[in-house]
Amino acid sequence: MRNQFATKFQEQFWILNKISGNNTAYNIPVVFKLNALPDIDKLEKAVNVLIKKYDVLLSDYSLEDGHVMMRFNEDKDFQYKVLFEQNPTRCVNGQLPSEIVQEIHQPFDLSKAPLFRIKVFEFSNSCYISFVFHHIIIDLRSKEIFFKELEELYNGNVSDSDLLNLPPAKQYGPFAQEHNEWLKNGEAKMMLQWWKNELPPINHLLNLPLNKPRLKSVNFEGKRKHFSLDNRLSQSIS
């Protein structure tokens, strides 16, 4: 196990996770509806290649001596297993099955890698695959890279011999170390001071009239409002 300081971005996700408990606002889900069941063996092989290529995919996070630490699992024998669930019920067109919704909203324990889940769902009339990542290990750009390379590996566009000759990937561990060191230098401190002078003082509370008591803690629970638009209005909007 290799340890190092997490980045400031990751620290904020760790703190928010501690404050909000089992909140899943920072789960990043991607769901595909498939025409047929995927080859799970091929999928697992492709995922494990990416795990070995990118260290952040097997990272977890814990507090040590007042610092959020990023820990990398360097077990060369680790093999990720794709989850599979078979359900005899039928899916309703246009609606995401409740089993997948439940999977998407399953929280992560940030102290236990991997902080992503891949699950294949088979129903009587359709099948899906869900990918759920915690935001602490992935963002929009890295998600695009993950799926692009996963597709290439799964479709066999990259052979085993090609994999051995791939150029080394830029790892998140060295980037995090460089980022933390940069934050300590004079340039970063000057930039921080410039923004402190440029921005107005922070007012943490909006002093607006309220018709309900202010919540003691922030949550991301919302509600749905269903309504219909007539054809004329719908066409004018489109």
Short mmCIF file of C-alpha atoms in Angstrom, two decimals:
data_model
loop_
_atom_site.label_atom_id
_atom_site.label_comp_id
_atom_site.label_asym_id
_atom_site.label_seq_id
_atom_site.Cartn_x
_atom_site.Cartn_y
_atom_site.Cartn_z
CA MET A 1 0.00 0.00 0.00
CA ARG A 2 1.45 3.38 -1.06
CA ASN A 3 0.31 6.52 0.79
CA GLN A 4 0.53 10.22 -0.03
CA PHE A 5 -1.33 13.46 0.62
CA ALA A 6 -4.61 13.88 -1.27
CA THR A 7 -5.19 16.98 -3.36
CA LYS A 8 -7.29 19.88 -2.09
CA PHE A 9 -10.05 18.83 -4.50
CA GLN A 10 -10.14 15.36 -2.98
CA GLU A 11 -10.02 16.76 0.54
CA GLN A 12 -13.23 18.69 -0.08
CA PHE A 13 -15.01 15.55 -1.29
CA TRP A 14 -13.78 13.63 1.76
CA ILE A 15 -14.98 16.38 4.14
CA LEU A 16 -18.38 16.63 2.42
CA ASN A 17 -18.73 12.86 2.64
CA LYS A 18 -18.05 12.98 6.39
CA ILE A 19 -20.49 15.84 6.93
CA SER A 20 -23.35 14.40 4.87
CA GLY A 21 -22.93 10.74 5.84
CA ASN A 22 -24.50 8.45 3.26
CA ASN A 23 -25.31 11.24 0.82
CA THR A 24 -24.74 10.13 -2.78
CA ALA A 25 -24.72 13.55 -4.47
CA TYR A 26 -21.14 12.91 -5.63
CA ASN A 27 -21.82 9.51 -7.15
CA ILE A 28 -21.25 9.75 -10.91
CA PRO A 29 -23.48 7.21 -12.70
CA VAL A 30 -23.39 6.14 -16.34
CA VAL A 31 -26.05 3.67 -17.53
CA PHE A 32 -26.30 2.00 -20.93
CA LYS A 33 -29.24 0.03 -22.29
CA LEU A 34 -27.89 -2.90 -24.31
CA ASN A 35 -29.25 -5.01 -27.13
CA ALA A 36 -27.68 -8.14 -25.64
CA LEU A 37 -25.74 -9.21 -22.60
CA PRO A 38 -22.05 -8.23 -22.74
CA ASP A 39 -19.24 -10.75 -22.53
CA ILE A 40 -18.48 -10.31 -18.83
CA ASP A 41 -15.11 -12.08 -19.06
CA LYS A 42 -13.96 -9.65 -21.77
CA LEU A 43 -15.36 -6.72 -19.81
CA GLU A 44 -13.52 -7.73 -16.64
CA LYS A 45 -10.28 -8.17 -18.57
CA ALA A 46 -10.62 -4.67 -20.06
CA VAL A 47 -11.43 -3.10 -16.68
CA ASN A 48 -8.46 -4.79 -15.02
CA VAL A 49 -6.13 -3.49 -17.71
CA LEU A 50 -7.32 0.04 -16.93
CA ILE A 51 -6.92 -0.54 -13.19
CA LYS A 52 -3.30 -1.50 -13.73
CA LYS A 53 -2.79 1.48 -16.06
CA TYR A 54 -4.32 4.19 -13.83
CA ASP A 55 -3.42 4.12 -10.14
CA VAL A 56 -6.30 6.38 -9.04
CA LEU A 57 -8.85 3.66 -9.90
CA LEU A 58 -7.60 1.62 -6.93
CA SER A 59 -7.19 4.50 -4.48
CA ASP A 60 -9.03 5.09 -1.21
CA TYR A 61 -8.92 7.87 1.40
CA SER A 62 -8.51 8.17 5.15
CA LEU A 63 -7.50 10.71 7.80
CA GLU A 64 -4.00 10.36 9.22
CA ASP A 65 -2.46 12.90 11.63
CA GLY A 66 -4.99 15.53 10.56
CA HIS A 67 -4.38 15.06 6.82
CA VAL A 68 -6.50 13.33 4.20
CA MET A 69 -4.29 10.65 2.72
CA MET A 70 -4.66 8.95 -0.64
CA ARG A 71 -3.74 5.26 -0.51
CA PHE A 72 -2.95 3.19 -3.59
CA ASN A 73 -3.58 -0.55 -3.67
CA GLU A 74 -0.55 -1.99 -5.45
CA ASP A 75 -1.61 -5.63 -5.20
CA LYS A 76 -0.62 -6.99 -8.63
CA ASP A 77 -2.90 -9.99 -8.16
CA PHE A 78 -6.05 -7.90 -7.61
CA GLN A 79 -8.80 -8.74 -10.09
CA TYR A 80 -11.96 -6.66 -10.33
CA LYS A 81 -15.20 -8.65 -10.71
CA VAL A 82 -18.18 -7.20 -12.57
CA LEU A 83 -21.45 -7.65 -10.69
CA PHE A 84 -24.38 -9.41 -12.36
CA GLU A 85 -28.07 -9.42 -11.43
CA GLN A 86 -30.80 -11.38 -13.18
CA ASN A 87 -34.38 -10.25 -12.70
CA PRO A 88 -37.47 -11.95 -14.21
CA THR A 89 -39.53 -8.73 -14.27
CA ARG A 90 -40.16 -6.65 -17.38
CA CYS A 91 -38.90 -3.12 -17.80
CA VAL A 92 -41.31 -0.32 -18.64
CA ASN A 93 -40.26 1.67 -21.70
CA GLY A 94 -38.92 5.09 -20.85
CA GLN A 95 -38.36 4.30 -17.19
CA LEU A 96 -35.12 3.33 -15.50
CA PRO A 97 -35.69 0.15 -13.48
CA SER A 98 -35.80 0.69 -9.72
CA GLU A 99 -33.01 -1.86 -9.24
CA ILE A 100 -30.65 0.38 -11.23
CA VAL A 101 -31.80 3.51 -9.41
CA GLN A 102 -31.03 1.77 -6.13
CA GLU A 103 -27.58 0.78 -7.42
CA ILE A 104 -26.83 4.35 -8.48
CA HIS A 105 -27.72 5.68 -5.03
CA GLN A 106 -25.70 3.14 -3.11
CA PRO A 107 -23.08 5.11 -1.10
CA PHE A 108 -19.34 4.45 -1.13
CA ASP A 109 -17.06 3.96 1.85
CA LEU A 110 -14.16 6.22 0.87
CA SER A 111 -11.76 4.17 2.99
CA LYS A 112 -12.26 1.06 0.86
CA ALA A 113 -11.12 0.77 -2.76
CA PRO A 114 -12.27 0.47 -5.45
CA LEU A 115 -14.51 3.53 -5.41
CA PHE A 116 -16.43 2.47 -8.49
CA ARG A 117 -18.91 -0.28 -9.30
CA ILE A 118 -19.84 -1.97 -12.55
CA LYS A 119 -23.00 -4.05 -12.70
CA VAL A 120 -24.88 -5.84 -15.47
CA PHE A 121 -28.65 -6.17 -15.14
CA GLU A 122 -30.67 -8.70 -17.12
CA PHE A 123 -34.46 -8.34 -17.24
CA SER A 124 -36.99 -10.44 -19.14
CA ASN A 125 -37.18 -7.94 -22.01
CA SER A 126 -33.96 -5.90 -21.80
CA CYS A 127 -30.53 -5.58 -20.25
CA TYR A 128 -28.48 -2.71 -18.88
CA ILE A 129 -25.00 -2.01 -17.59
CA SER A 130 -24.35 0.58 -14.91
CA PHE A 131 -21.09 2.28 -13.98
CA VAL A 132 -21.02 4.26 -10.74
CA PHE A 133 -17.93 6.23 -9.70
CA HIS A 134 -17.32 8.45 -6.73
CA HIS A 135 -16.29 11.94 -7.84
CA ILE A 136 -13.16 11.75 -5.68
CA ILE A 137 -11.51 9.46 -8.27
CA ILE A 138 -12.91 10.77 -11.56
CA ASP A 139 -14.05 13.89 -13.39
CA LEU A 140 -15.57 14.60 -16.80
CA ARG A 141 -12.30 14.39 -18.75
CA SER A 142 -11.00 11.26 -17.05
CA LYS A 143 -14.44 9.64 -17.45
CA GLU A 144 -14.24 10.24 -21.21
CA ILE A 145 -10.78 8.63 -21.31
CA PHE A 146 -11.99 5.66 -19.24
CA PHE A 147 -14.88 4.83 -21.55
CA LYS A 148 -12.90 5.43 -24.74
CA GLU A 149 -10.16 3.03 -23.67
CA LEU A 150 -12.63 0.54 -22.18
CA GLU A 151 -14.43 0.37 -25.54
CA GLU A 152 -11.17 -0.15 -27.42
CA LEU A 153 -10.05 -2.91 -25.05
CA TYR A 154 -13.44 -4.66 -25.03
CA ASN A 155 -13.78 -4.59 -28.80
CA GLY A 156 -10.30 -6.04 -29.21
CA ASN A 157 -8.86 -3.10 -31.06
CA VAL A 158 -5.83 -3.29 -28.76
CA SER A 159 -4.05 -6.66 -28.68
CA ASP A 160 -2.15 -8.11 -25.74
CA SER A 161 1.15 -7.30 -27.46
CA ASP A 162 0.01 -3.71 -28.02
CA LEU A 163 -0.82 -3.39 -24.34
CA LEU A 164 2.73 -4.32 -23.40
CA ASN A 165 4.06 -1.49 -25.59
CA LEU A 166 1.63 1.25 -24.55
CA PRO A 167 3.39 4.41 -23.38
CA PRO A 168 3.22 4.87 -19.59
CA ALA A 169 0.13 6.78 -18.52
CA LYS A 170 0.28 9.99 -16.55
CA GLN A 171 -0.56 8.81 -13.04
CA TYR A 172 -2.67 10.75 -10.58
CA GLY A 173 -0.28 10.07 -7.71
CA PRO A 174 2.64 12.12 -9.13
CA PHE A 175 0.20 14.82 -10.29
CA ALA A 176 -1.23 15.11 -6.75
CA GLN A 177 2.27 15.39 -5.31
CA GLU A 178 3.24 18.09 -7.82
CA HIS A 179 0.00 19.96 -7.15
CA ASN A 180 0.50 19.96 -3.37
CA GLU A 181 4.10 21.11 -3.72
CA TRP A 182 3.01 23.93 -6.05
CA LEU A 183 0.48 25.15 -3.47
CA LYS A 184 3.36 25.70 -1.04
CA ASN A 185 5.46 27.89 -3.32
CA GLY A 186 5.49 31.66 -3.63
CA GLU A 187 3.56 31.84 -6.89
CA ALA A 188 0.55 30.00 -5.43
CA LYS A 189 0.57 32.19 -2.30
CA MET A 190 0.67 35.35 -4.44
CA MET A 191 -2.26 34.14 -6.53
CA LEU A 192 -4.26 33.25 -3.42
CA GLN A 193 -3.62 36.68 -1.92
CA TRP A 194 -4.64 38.35 -5.20
CA TRP A 195 -8.01 36.59 -5.14
CA LYS A 196 -8.52 37.44 -1.46
CA ASN A 197 -8.05 41.11 -2.33
CA GLU A 198 -10.16 40.90 -5.47
CA LEU A 199 -13.19 39.08 -4.05
CA PRO A 200 -15.55 40.58 -1.45
CA PRO A 201 -15.71 39.10 2.06
CA ILE A 202 -17.66 35.85 2.23
CA ASN A 203 -21.13 36.02 3.69
CA HIS A 204 -21.95 32.42 4.51
CA LEU A 205 -25.67 33.07 5.00
CA LEU A 206 -28.05 34.76 2.61
CA ASN A 207 -30.12 37.19 4.66
CA LEU A 208 -33.32 36.60 2.74
CA PRO A 209 -36.79 36.41 4.32
CA LEU A 210 -37.69 32.77 4.92
CA ASN A 211 -41.10 31.14 5.21
CA LYS A 212 -39.62 28.00 6.77
CA PRO A 213 -36.89 27.40 9.39
CA ARG A 214 -33.38 27.17 7.97
CA LEU A 215 -32.06 23.62 7.93
CA LYS A 216 -29.22 22.86 10.31
CA SER A 217 -27.44 20.84 7.64
CA VAL A 218 -27.47 20.95 3.85
CA ASN A 219 -28.96 18.06 1.91
CA PHE A 220 -29.50 17.42 -1.76
CA GLU A 221 -32.97 15.94 -1.60
CA GLY A 222 -35.34 17.31 -4.20
CA LYS A 223 -38.86 16.81 -5.47
CA ARG A 224 -40.43 16.38 -8.90
CA LYS A 225 -43.03 18.66 -10.40
CA HIS A 226 -45.08 17.07 -13.19
CA PHE A 227 -46.86 19.30 -15.69
CA SER A 228 -47.92 19.31 -19.35
CA LEU A 229 -47.31 21.81 -22.13
CA ASP A 230 -49.69 22.25 -25.04
CA ASN A 231 -48.43 21.60 -28.57
CA ARG A 232 -48.22 25.27 -29.52
CA LEU A 233 -46.00 26.14 -26.54
CA SER A 234 -43.89 23.02 -26.97
CA GLN A 235 -43.21 23.86 -30.62
CA SER A 236 -42.35 27.47 -29.84
CA ILE A 237 -39.81 26.32 -27.21
CA SER A 238 -38.18 23.82 -29.54
#
